[in-house]
Amino acid sequence: MNPVVGLDVAKGESQVQAFLDKSKPFGKSFSMKHTREELNRFIGSLNEIEVMTGQMPMVILESTGHYHSPVIQYLEEHEVLYILLNPIISYQAKRSSLRKVKTDAIDAYQLCVLYYKEDFEPHKNRGIKLLNLRNLSRQQGIVTNMYVEAKLQFHTILDQVFPEYRKVFGDLYSKVSLLILKKYPTSEDVIAAGESKLAECVMEFCPRRSSLWALDKAKKLMDSASRNPFQKVVYHSHLINLQMYIELLFQYQGHLSELEIRIVTLANELEDYKIVQSIPGIGEKIAATIISEIGEIDRFSHPKKLVAFAGIDPSVHSSGKFTATTNRITKRGSSRLRHALYLAVLCGIRSSRNKKLKEFYDKKKSEGKPAKVAIVACINKLLHWIYALLNRKETFLDIG
């Protein structure tokens, strides 16, 4: 017999359906909350099926963001094999049914039916270090997006208070720039302080710089204050918002700095990180994202599977005598991996950092390929290199 248990996972609970063998459902489906008590009962029911069939049932469930995490961790603690299914696969299977019915019980049932139709491999556990690296890398991306959004809002407020301030410092978001703006947010404040006091303040916030540099910035501050269209701030609320966004920018900068340190520290403990970073054009941040998203390379038996995982494989569209000649990439894999590879290719072909990749890009361009198509081809080539290097445990220089 070949038993299986299907789980339709939702927030805080799952619907459970068991099969003893193909076309042999076992009992009615039932709901299981993601608590230790009910998960213990679930493991007990798996043991009962094992006694009946002589084999521990396989558990099949969809990947559902973070909702399946407690179930997965519990299964791994009890050494139960499971299949973590891409939702696209189960969705396509449900669409093949003539009846349009959608309930949690039916979804759990359909997962069991799908198990007997397809040849799925059990999920391979990933290393804790790589998973930690992936979590930190993804969190860095989230915080970066929040930081960019805060910058945009900060710009909006600054435009209504002190737009000329942008011309004072080369980096508007540097520590000294934000601290000066926090202390002197209006033209009135700057003019009232005077040039000498402003220079002293700049030196206090940036002691590594020379007094001449501080004096130059003080003069620019005075000039910007005189040019500023808002000599008087009418809305006090703008100043409150400006102070708030300056604090937010400092917080995000601190979080991103800490995340970067932790990511690099963790990544340096992994051999794969140094291997990927040996490819010209791939820096610390991109290398960390690539290895954290790929995981263990032995999860992929062929480079084409890695290409598909990144969503770089071309879609195929044909019907009858028609076959499409222009096919876009599927974009069904890891979007973070795809974006990191895109950046790596751009860094590699610009300034010819990666001569081999630049030669390949130029070859595709000489064949008449558009720039975007040539870049996608380069991403495909880069993925094949990464696959080979990680499998052989060699650096790019070793095969150069």
Short mmCIF file of C-alpha atoms in Angstrom, two decimals:
data_model
loop_
_atom_site.label_atom_id
_atom_site.label_comp_id
_atom_site.label_asym_id
_atom_site.label_seq_id
_atom_site.Cartn_x
_atom_site.Cartn_y
_atom_site.Cartn_z
CA MET A 1 0.00 0.00 0.00
CA ASN A 2 1.03 3.59 -0.61
CA PRO A 3 -0.63 5.85 2.00
CA VAL A 4 -0.65 9.63 1.79
CA VAL A 5 -2.07 12.47 3.87
CA GLY A 6 -3.06 15.75 2.22
CA LEU A 7 -2.95 19.03 4.15
CA ASP A 8 -4.72 22.17 2.96
CA VAL A 9 -2.87 24.73 5.06
CA ALA A 10 -4.40 28.00 6.18
CA LYS A 11 -3.58 30.56 8.86
CA GLY A 12 -3.41 28.75 12.19
CA GLU A 13 -5.08 25.53 11.00
CA SER A 14 -5.12 22.87 8.28
CA GLN A 15 -7.68 20.57 6.73
CA VAL A 16 -6.51 16.94 6.74
CA GLN A 17 -7.46 14.08 4.40
CA ALA A 18 -5.86 10.62 4.42
CA PHE A 19 -5.68 7.94 1.70
CA LEU A 20 -4.59 4.36 2.41
CA ASP A 21 -3.88 3.77 -1.28
CA LYS A 22 -4.94 5.05 -4.67
CA SER A 23 -8.73 5.59 -4.77
CA LYS A 24 -8.97 4.52 -1.10
CA PRO A 25 -9.72 7.56 1.08
CA PHE A 26 -9.48 6.85 4.80
CA GLY A 27 -12.27 8.41 6.81
CA LYS A 28 -13.56 11.96 6.52
CA SER A 29 -11.40 15.05 6.42
CA PHE A 30 -10.97 16.95 9.65
CA SER A 31 -9.61 20.29 10.78
CA MET A 32 -6.36 20.53 12.76
CA LYS A 33 -5.24 23.66 14.57
CA HIS A 34 -1.51 24.47 14.58
CA THR A 35 -1.11 23.93 18.32
CA ARG A 36 1.25 21.46 19.96
CA GLU A 37 -1.65 19.40 21.29
CA GLU A 38 -3.38 18.97 17.94
CA LEU A 39 -0.12 18.47 16.04
CA ASN A 40 0.66 15.65 18.51
CA ARG A 41 -2.69 14.07 17.65
CA PHE A 42 -1.88 14.43 13.95
CA ILE A 43 1.42 12.56 14.40
CA GLY A 44 -0.56 9.92 16.30
CA SER A 45 -2.95 9.51 13.35
CA LEU A 46 0.03 9.07 11.02
CA ASN A 47 1.33 6.31 13.29
CA GLU A 48 -2.11 4.60 13.19
CA ILE A 49 -2.05 4.61 9.37
CA GLU A 50 1.48 3.18 9.49
CA VAL A 51 0.23 0.28 11.64
CA MET A 52 -2.65 -0.36 9.21
CA THR A 53 -0.62 -0.18 5.99
CA GLY A 54 2.85 -1.15 7.17
CA GLN A 55 4.23 2.13 5.85
CA MET A 56 4.46 5.67 7.25
CA PRO A 57 2.26 7.85 5.02
CA MET A 58 3.77 10.61 2.95
CA VAL A 59 2.43 14.09 3.79
CA ILE A 60 1.68 16.43 0.90
CA LEU A 61 0.95 20.14 1.26
CA GLU A 62 1.24 23.41 -0.63
CA SER A 63 3.84 26.07 0.07
CA THR A 64 1.85 28.88 1.69
CA GLY A 65 4.30 31.60 2.67
CA HIS A 66 4.91 31.21 6.40
CA TYR A 67 1.60 29.57 7.38
CA HIS A 68 2.97 26.06 6.87
CA SER A 69 6.08 26.71 9.03
CA PRO A 70 4.78 25.17 12.31
CA VAL A 71 3.57 22.05 10.49
CA ILE A 72 6.85 21.63 8.60
CA GLN A 73 8.95 22.06 11.72
CA TYR A 74 6.85 19.51 13.59
CA LEU A 75 7.10 16.97 10.75
CA GLU A 76 10.87 17.40 10.64
CA GLU A 77 11.16 16.98 14.41
CA HIS A 78 9.37 13.62 14.10
CA GLU A 79 11.31 12.65 10.92
CA VAL A 80 8.17 12.44 8.76
CA LEU A 81 8.78 12.75 5.01
CA TYR A 82 6.71 15.37 3.24
CA ILE A 83 6.22 16.93 -0.19
CA LEU A 84 6.08 20.73 -0.32
CA LEU A 85 4.20 21.53 -3.49
CA ASN A 86 4.41 24.63 -5.65
CA PRO A 87 0.88 26.17 -5.58
CA ILE A 88 0.97 26.54 -9.37
CA ILE A 89 1.04 22.74 -9.78
CA SER A 90 -1.93 22.10 -7.49
CA TYR A 91 -3.85 25.02 -9.00
CA GLN A 92 -3.48 23.64 -12.51
CA ALA A 93 -4.61 20.20 -11.28
CA LYS A 94 -7.75 21.72 -9.72
CA ARG A 95 -8.58 23.54 -12.96
CA SER A 96 -8.70 20.21 -14.81
CA SER A 97 -11.81 19.25 -12.86
CA LEU A 98 -15.15 19.84 -14.63
CA ARG A 99 -16.85 20.85 -11.39
CA LYS A 100 -15.97 24.27 -10.04
CA VAL A 101 -16.02 23.58 -6.31
CA LYS A 102 -13.64 25.13 -3.81
CA THR A 103 -13.54 24.07 -0.15
CA ASP A 104 -10.66 23.23 2.18
CA ALA A 105 -11.85 19.62 2.44
CA ILE A 106 -11.89 19.21 -1.35
CA ASP A 107 -8.47 20.86 -1.66
CA ALA A 108 -6.98 18.38 0.84
CA TYR A 109 -8.65 15.53 -1.06
CA GLN A 110 -7.32 16.78 -4.41
CA LEU A 111 -3.77 16.93 -3.03
CA CYS A 112 -3.97 13.21 -2.25
CA VAL A 113 -5.35 12.47 -5.74
CA LEU A 114 -2.54 14.52 -7.29
CA TYR A 115 0.05 12.55 -5.29
CA TYR A 116 -0.94 9.33 -7.09
CA LYS A 117 -0.95 11.00 -10.52
CA GLU A 118 2.50 12.53 -10.34
CA ASP A 119 5.94 11.33 -9.31
CA PHE A 120 6.94 13.78 -6.60
CA GLU A 121 10.17 13.67 -4.63
CA PRO A 122 10.18 14.22 -0.85
CA HIS A 123 11.26 17.67 0.26
CA LYS A 124 14.99 17.94 0.98
CA ASN A 125 15.82 19.74 4.20
CA ARG A 126 17.94 22.84 3.76
CA GLY A 127 20.82 23.81 6.00
CA ILE A 128 20.05 26.15 8.88
CA LYS A 129 22.84 28.56 7.91
CA LEU A 130 21.50 28.98 4.37
CA LEU A 131 17.94 29.43 5.65
CA ASN A 132 19.12 32.03 8.16
CA LEU A 133 21.00 33.78 5.36
CA ARG A 134 17.90 33.72 3.16
CA ASN A 135 15.73 35.17 5.95
CA LEU A 136 18.23 37.96 6.64
CA SER A 137 18.68 38.68 2.93
CA ARG A 138 14.93 38.90 2.35
CA GLN A 139 14.50 41.08 5.43
CA GLN A 140 17.19 43.37 4.05
CA GLY A 141 15.13 43.70 0.86
CA ILE A 142 11.98 44.53 2.85
CA VAL A 143 13.74 47.16 5.00
CA THR A 144 15.39 48.63 1.89
CA ASN A 145 11.96 49.12 0.29
CA MET A 146 10.70 50.78 3.49
CA TYR A 147 13.80 53.01 3.49
CA VAL A 148 13.18 54.05 -0.13
CA GLU A 149 9.55 54.85 0.70
CA ALA A 150 10.66 56.95 3.70
CA LYS A 151 13.09 58.81 1.42
CA LEU A 152 10.29 59.67 -1.00
CA GLN A 153 8.08 60.99 1.82
CA PHE A 154 11.04 62.91 3.24
CA HIS A 155 11.59 64.55 -0.18
CA THR A 156 7.93 65.59 -0.30
CA ILE A 157 8.13 67.33 3.09
CA LEU A 158 11.53 68.92 2.36
CA ASP A 159 10.13 70.42 -0.86
CA GLN A 160 7.55 72.27 1.26
CA VAL A 161 9.99 73.50 3.91
CA PHE A 162 13.56 73.89 2.62
CA PRO A 163 14.01 72.67 -1.01
CA GLU A 164 17.29 74.57 -1.49
CA TYR A 165 18.90 72.49 1.28
CA ARG A 166 19.52 69.66 -1.23
CA LYS A 167 22.41 71.66 -2.75
CA VAL A 168 24.42 71.89 0.47
CA PHE A 169 25.74 68.34 0.95
CA GLY A 170 26.77 65.83 -1.69
CA ASP A 171 24.86 63.10 0.13
CA LEU A 172 21.54 64.40 1.42
CA TYR A 173 21.13 61.29 3.60
CA SER A 174 24.56 61.36 5.24
CA LYS A 175 24.74 61.57 9.02
CA VAL A 176 26.02 65.16 9.09
CA SER A 177 23.40 66.29 6.55
CA LEU A 178 20.45 64.86 8.45
CA LEU A 179 21.75 66.08 11.82
CA ILE A 180 22.21 69.66 10.54
CA LEU A 181 18.73 69.62 8.99
CA LYS A 182 17.28 68.27 12.22
CA LYS A 183 18.85 71.15 14.19
CA TYR A 184 18.22 73.87 11.57
CA PRO A 185 15.15 72.78 9.56
CA THR A 186 14.17 76.25 8.27
CA SER A 187 15.74 79.27 6.60
CA GLU A 188 14.99 81.31 9.70
CA ASP A 189 16.94 78.86 11.89
CA VAL A 190 19.95 78.90 9.57
CA ILE A 191 20.12 82.70 9.23
CA ALA A 192 19.61 83.19 12.98
CA ALA A 193 22.50 80.81 13.76
CA GLY A 194 25.01 82.58 11.55
CA GLU A 195 27.96 81.28 9.54
CA SER A 196 30.44 80.70 12.41
CA LYS A 197 27.97 78.79 14.56
CA LEU A 198 26.94 76.65 11.58
CA ALA A 199 30.60 75.83 10.87
CA GLU A 200 31.10 74.79 14.51
CA CYS A 201 28.02 72.58 14.32
CA VAL A 202 29.19 70.91 11.10
CA MET A 203 32.58 70.19 12.72
CA GLU A 204 30.84 68.74 15.78
CA PHE A 205 28.75 66.36 13.68
CA CYS A 206 31.64 65.47 11.34
CA PRO A 207 34.95 65.90 13.28
CA ARG A 208 36.97 63.95 10.68
CA ARG A 209 36.61 66.80 8.19
CA SER A 210 38.74 69.95 8.11
CA SER A 211 37.62 73.34 9.38
CA LEU A 212 37.82 74.71 5.81
CA TRP A 213 35.33 72.05 4.65
CA ALA A 214 33.01 72.91 7.55
CA LEU A 215 33.23 76.61 6.72
CA ASP A 216 32.43 75.91 3.07
CA LYS A 217 29.32 73.96 4.08
CA ALA A 218 28.29 76.78 6.44
CA LYS A 219 28.52 79.29 3.56
CA LYS A 220 26.46 76.99 1.33
CA LEU A 221 23.88 76.71 4.11
CA MET A 222 23.62 80.48 4.36
CA ASP A 223 23.32 80.79 0.56
CA SER A 224 20.63 78.09 0.39
CA ALA A 225 18.70 79.79 3.20
CA SER A 226 18.75 83.12 1.34
CA ARG A 227 17.53 81.43 -1.90
CA ASN A 228 14.88 79.30 -0.19
CA PRO A 229 11.35 80.30 -1.34
CA PHE A 230 9.90 79.48 2.09
CA GLN A 231 11.44 82.17 4.31
CA LYS A 232 8.75 81.49 6.89
CA VAL A 233 7.15 78.11 7.55
CA VAL A 234 3.39 78.52 7.71
CA TYR A 235 2.51 74.92 8.58
CA HIS A 236 4.07 73.73 11.82
CA SER A 237 2.89 70.21 10.92
CA HIS A 238 5.52 70.11 8.13
CA LEU A 239 8.29 70.57 10.69
CA ILE A 240 6.85 67.79 12.88
CA ASN A 241 6.73 65.46 9.86
CA LEU A 242 10.26 66.45 8.79
CA GLN A 243 11.68 65.60 12.23
CA MET A 244 9.80 62.29 12.20
CA TYR A 245 11.16 61.27 8.79
CA ILE A 246 14.72 62.21 9.77
CA GLU A 247 14.40 59.87 12.77
CA LEU A 248 12.96 57.15 10.52
CA LEU A 249 15.83 57.51 8.04
CA PHE A 250 18.37 57.14 10.85
CA GLN A 251 16.56 54.02 12.13
CA TYR A 252 16.43 52.40 8.70
CA GLN A 253 20.10 53.20 8.07
CA GLY A 254 20.99 51.57 11.39
CA HIS A 255 18.89 48.46 10.68
CA LEU A 256 20.34 48.08 7.17
CA SER A 257 23.89 48.49 8.47
CA GLU A 258 23.32 45.82 11.13
CA LEU A 259 21.69 43.45 8.64
CA GLU A 260 24.58 43.88 6.20
CA ILE A 261 27.13 43.04 8.92
CA ARG A 262 25.19 39.94 9.98
CA ILE A 263 24.68 38.79 6.38
CA VAL A 264 28.36 39.13 5.48
CA THR A 265 29.44 37.43 8.74
CA LEU A 266 27.11 34.49 8.16
CA ALA A 267 27.89 34.24 4.45
CA ASN A 268 31.64 34.12 5.08
CA GLU A 269 31.12 30.84 6.94
CA LEU A 270 29.80 29.25 3.73
CA GLU A 271 32.09 27.92 1.00
CA ASP A 272 29.47 28.58 -1.69
CA TYR A 273 29.57 32.31 -0.91
CA LYS A 274 33.26 32.60 -1.76
CA ILE A 275 32.78 30.49 -4.90
CA VAL A 276 29.95 32.67 -6.27
CA GLN A 277 31.77 35.86 -5.29
CA SER A 278 34.78 34.76 -7.35
CA ILE A 279 32.75 35.49 -10.51
CA PRO A 280 33.64 39.03 -11.73
CA GLY A 281 30.74 41.44 -11.29
CA ILE A 282 29.26 39.66 -8.25
CA GLY A 283 29.78 41.50 -4.98
CA GLU A 284 29.00 40.63 -1.38
CA LYS A 285 25.30 41.51 -1.34
CA ILE A 286 24.48 39.87 -4.70
CA ALA A 287 26.48 36.73 -3.83
CA ALA A 288 24.65 36.38 -0.49
CA THR A 289 21.26 36.71 -2.23
CA ILE A 290 22.18 34.17 -4.93
CA ILE A 291 23.36 31.39 -2.60
CA SER A 292 20.57 31.97 -0.08
CA GLU A 293 17.89 31.70 -2.77
CA ILE A 294 19.47 28.70 -4.55
CA GLY A 295 20.21 26.79 -1.33
CA GLU A 296 22.02 23.49 -1.64
CA ILE A 297 22.98 22.96 -5.26
CA ASP A 298 22.25 19.22 -5.05
CA ARG A 299 18.55 20.13 -4.97
CA PHE A 300 18.90 20.52 -8.75
CA SER A 301 19.86 17.46 -10.80
CA HIS A 302 20.45 19.52 -13.96
CA PRO A 303 21.34 23.16 -14.70
CA LYS A 304 18.08 23.53 -16.64
CA LYS A 305 16.18 22.92 -13.39
CA LEU A 306 18.13 25.75 -11.76
CA VAL A 307 17.30 27.97 -14.76
CA ALA A 308 13.60 27.09 -14.34
CA PHE A 309 13.82 27.79 -10.60
CA ALA A 310 15.04 31.29 -11.44
CA GLY A 311 12.21 31.72 -13.98
CA ILE A 312 14.63 32.36 -16.84
CA ASP A 313 13.42 29.44 -18.98
CA PRO A 314 11.45 30.47 -22.09
CA SER A 315 7.71 29.83 -22.24
CA VAL A 316 6.43 27.64 -25.08
CA HIS A 317 3.28 28.46 -27.03
CA SER A 318 2.13 26.24 -29.88
CA SER A 319 -1.25 25.07 -31.12
CA GLY A 320 -1.94 22.99 -34.23
CA LYS A 321 0.26 24.31 -36.98
CA PHE A 322 1.03 27.52 -35.09
CA THR A 323 4.25 27.85 -33.10
CA ALA A 324 5.11 31.17 -31.51
CA THR A 325 8.49 32.55 -32.55
CA THR A 326 8.67 35.13 -29.76
CA ASN A 327 8.55 33.56 -26.31
CA ARG A 328 8.96 35.45 -23.07
CA ILE A 329 10.67 33.97 -20.02
CA THR A 330 8.28 32.28 -17.57
CA LYS A 331 9.18 34.42 -14.50
CA ARG A 332 7.74 31.66 -12.32
CA GLY A 333 10.72 31.05 -10.09
CA SER A 334 12.42 33.10 -7.40
CA SER A 335 12.02 36.78 -8.29
CA ARG A 336 14.77 37.73 -5.81
CA LEU A 337 17.22 35.32 -7.47
CA ARG A 338 16.24 36.60 -10.90
CA HIS A 339 16.79 40.23 -9.86
CA ALA A 340 20.16 39.43 -8.26
CA LEU A 341 21.32 37.64 -11.43
CA TYR A 342 20.16 40.59 -13.56
CA LEU A 343 22.24 42.98 -11.44
CA ALA A 344 25.21 40.59 -11.60
CA VAL A 345 25.05 40.53 -15.41
CA LEU A 346 24.81 44.33 -15.64
CA CYS A 347 27.82 44.69 -13.34
CA GLY A 348 29.71 42.07 -15.35
CA ILE A 349 29.18 43.47 -18.84
CA ARG A 350 29.58 47.14 -17.91
CA SER A 351 33.21 48.26 -17.91
CA SER A 352 33.96 44.68 -19.04
CA ARG A 353 34.46 43.44 -15.47
CA ASN A 354 33.54 39.95 -16.63
CA LYS A 355 35.32 39.63 -19.97
CA LYS A 356 33.83 36.21 -20.81
CA LEU A 357 30.31 37.44 -20.15
CA LYS A 358 30.92 40.65 -22.09
CA GLU A 359 32.19 38.64 -25.08
CA PHE A 360 29.06 36.44 -24.91
CA TYR A 361 26.84 39.53 -24.72
CA ASP A 362 28.58 41.15 -27.70
CA LYS A 363 28.20 37.91 -29.66
CA LYS A 364 24.45 37.85 -29.06
CA LYS A 365 24.18 41.51 -30.03
CA SER A 366 26.14 40.85 -33.25
CA GLU A 367 23.62 38.12 -34.07
CA GLY A 368 20.93 40.79 -34.09
CA LYS A 369 19.47 40.03 -30.67
CA PRO A 370 17.84 42.95 -28.80
CA ALA A 371 19.63 44.12 -25.65
CA LYS A 372 17.04 42.55 -23.30
CA VAL A 373 17.24 39.20 -25.07
CA ALA A 374 21.05 39.30 -24.92
CA ILE A 375 20.93 40.05 -21.17
CA VAL A 376 18.54 37.13 -20.54
CA ALA A 377 20.94 34.89 -22.48
CA CYS A 378 23.76 36.15 -20.26
CA ILE A 379 21.73 35.38 -17.13
CA ASN A 380 21.19 31.85 -18.45
CA LYS A 381 24.92 31.51 -19.12
CA LEU A 382 25.76 32.86 -15.65
CA LEU A 383 23.43 30.33 -14.01
CA HIS A 384 25.13 27.48 -15.86
CA TRP A 385 28.50 28.73 -14.58
CA ILE A 386 27.19 28.97 -11.02
CA TYR A 387 25.77 25.45 -11.24
CA ALA A 388 29.07 24.03 -12.50
CA LEU A 389 31.20 25.91 -9.95
CA LEU A 390 29.06 24.97 -6.96
CA ASN A 391 28.98 21.31 -8.02
CA ARG A 392 32.74 21.14 -8.55
CA LYS A 393 33.54 23.36 -5.54
CA GLU A 394 35.80 25.49 -7.75
CA THR A 395 36.21 29.23 -8.09
CA PHE A 396 35.75 31.10 -11.35
CA LEU A 397 39.50 31.70 -11.57
CA ASP A 398 40.13 27.93 -11.44
CA ILE A 399 38.29 27.41 -14.74
CA GLY A 400 39.45 30.71 -16.25
#
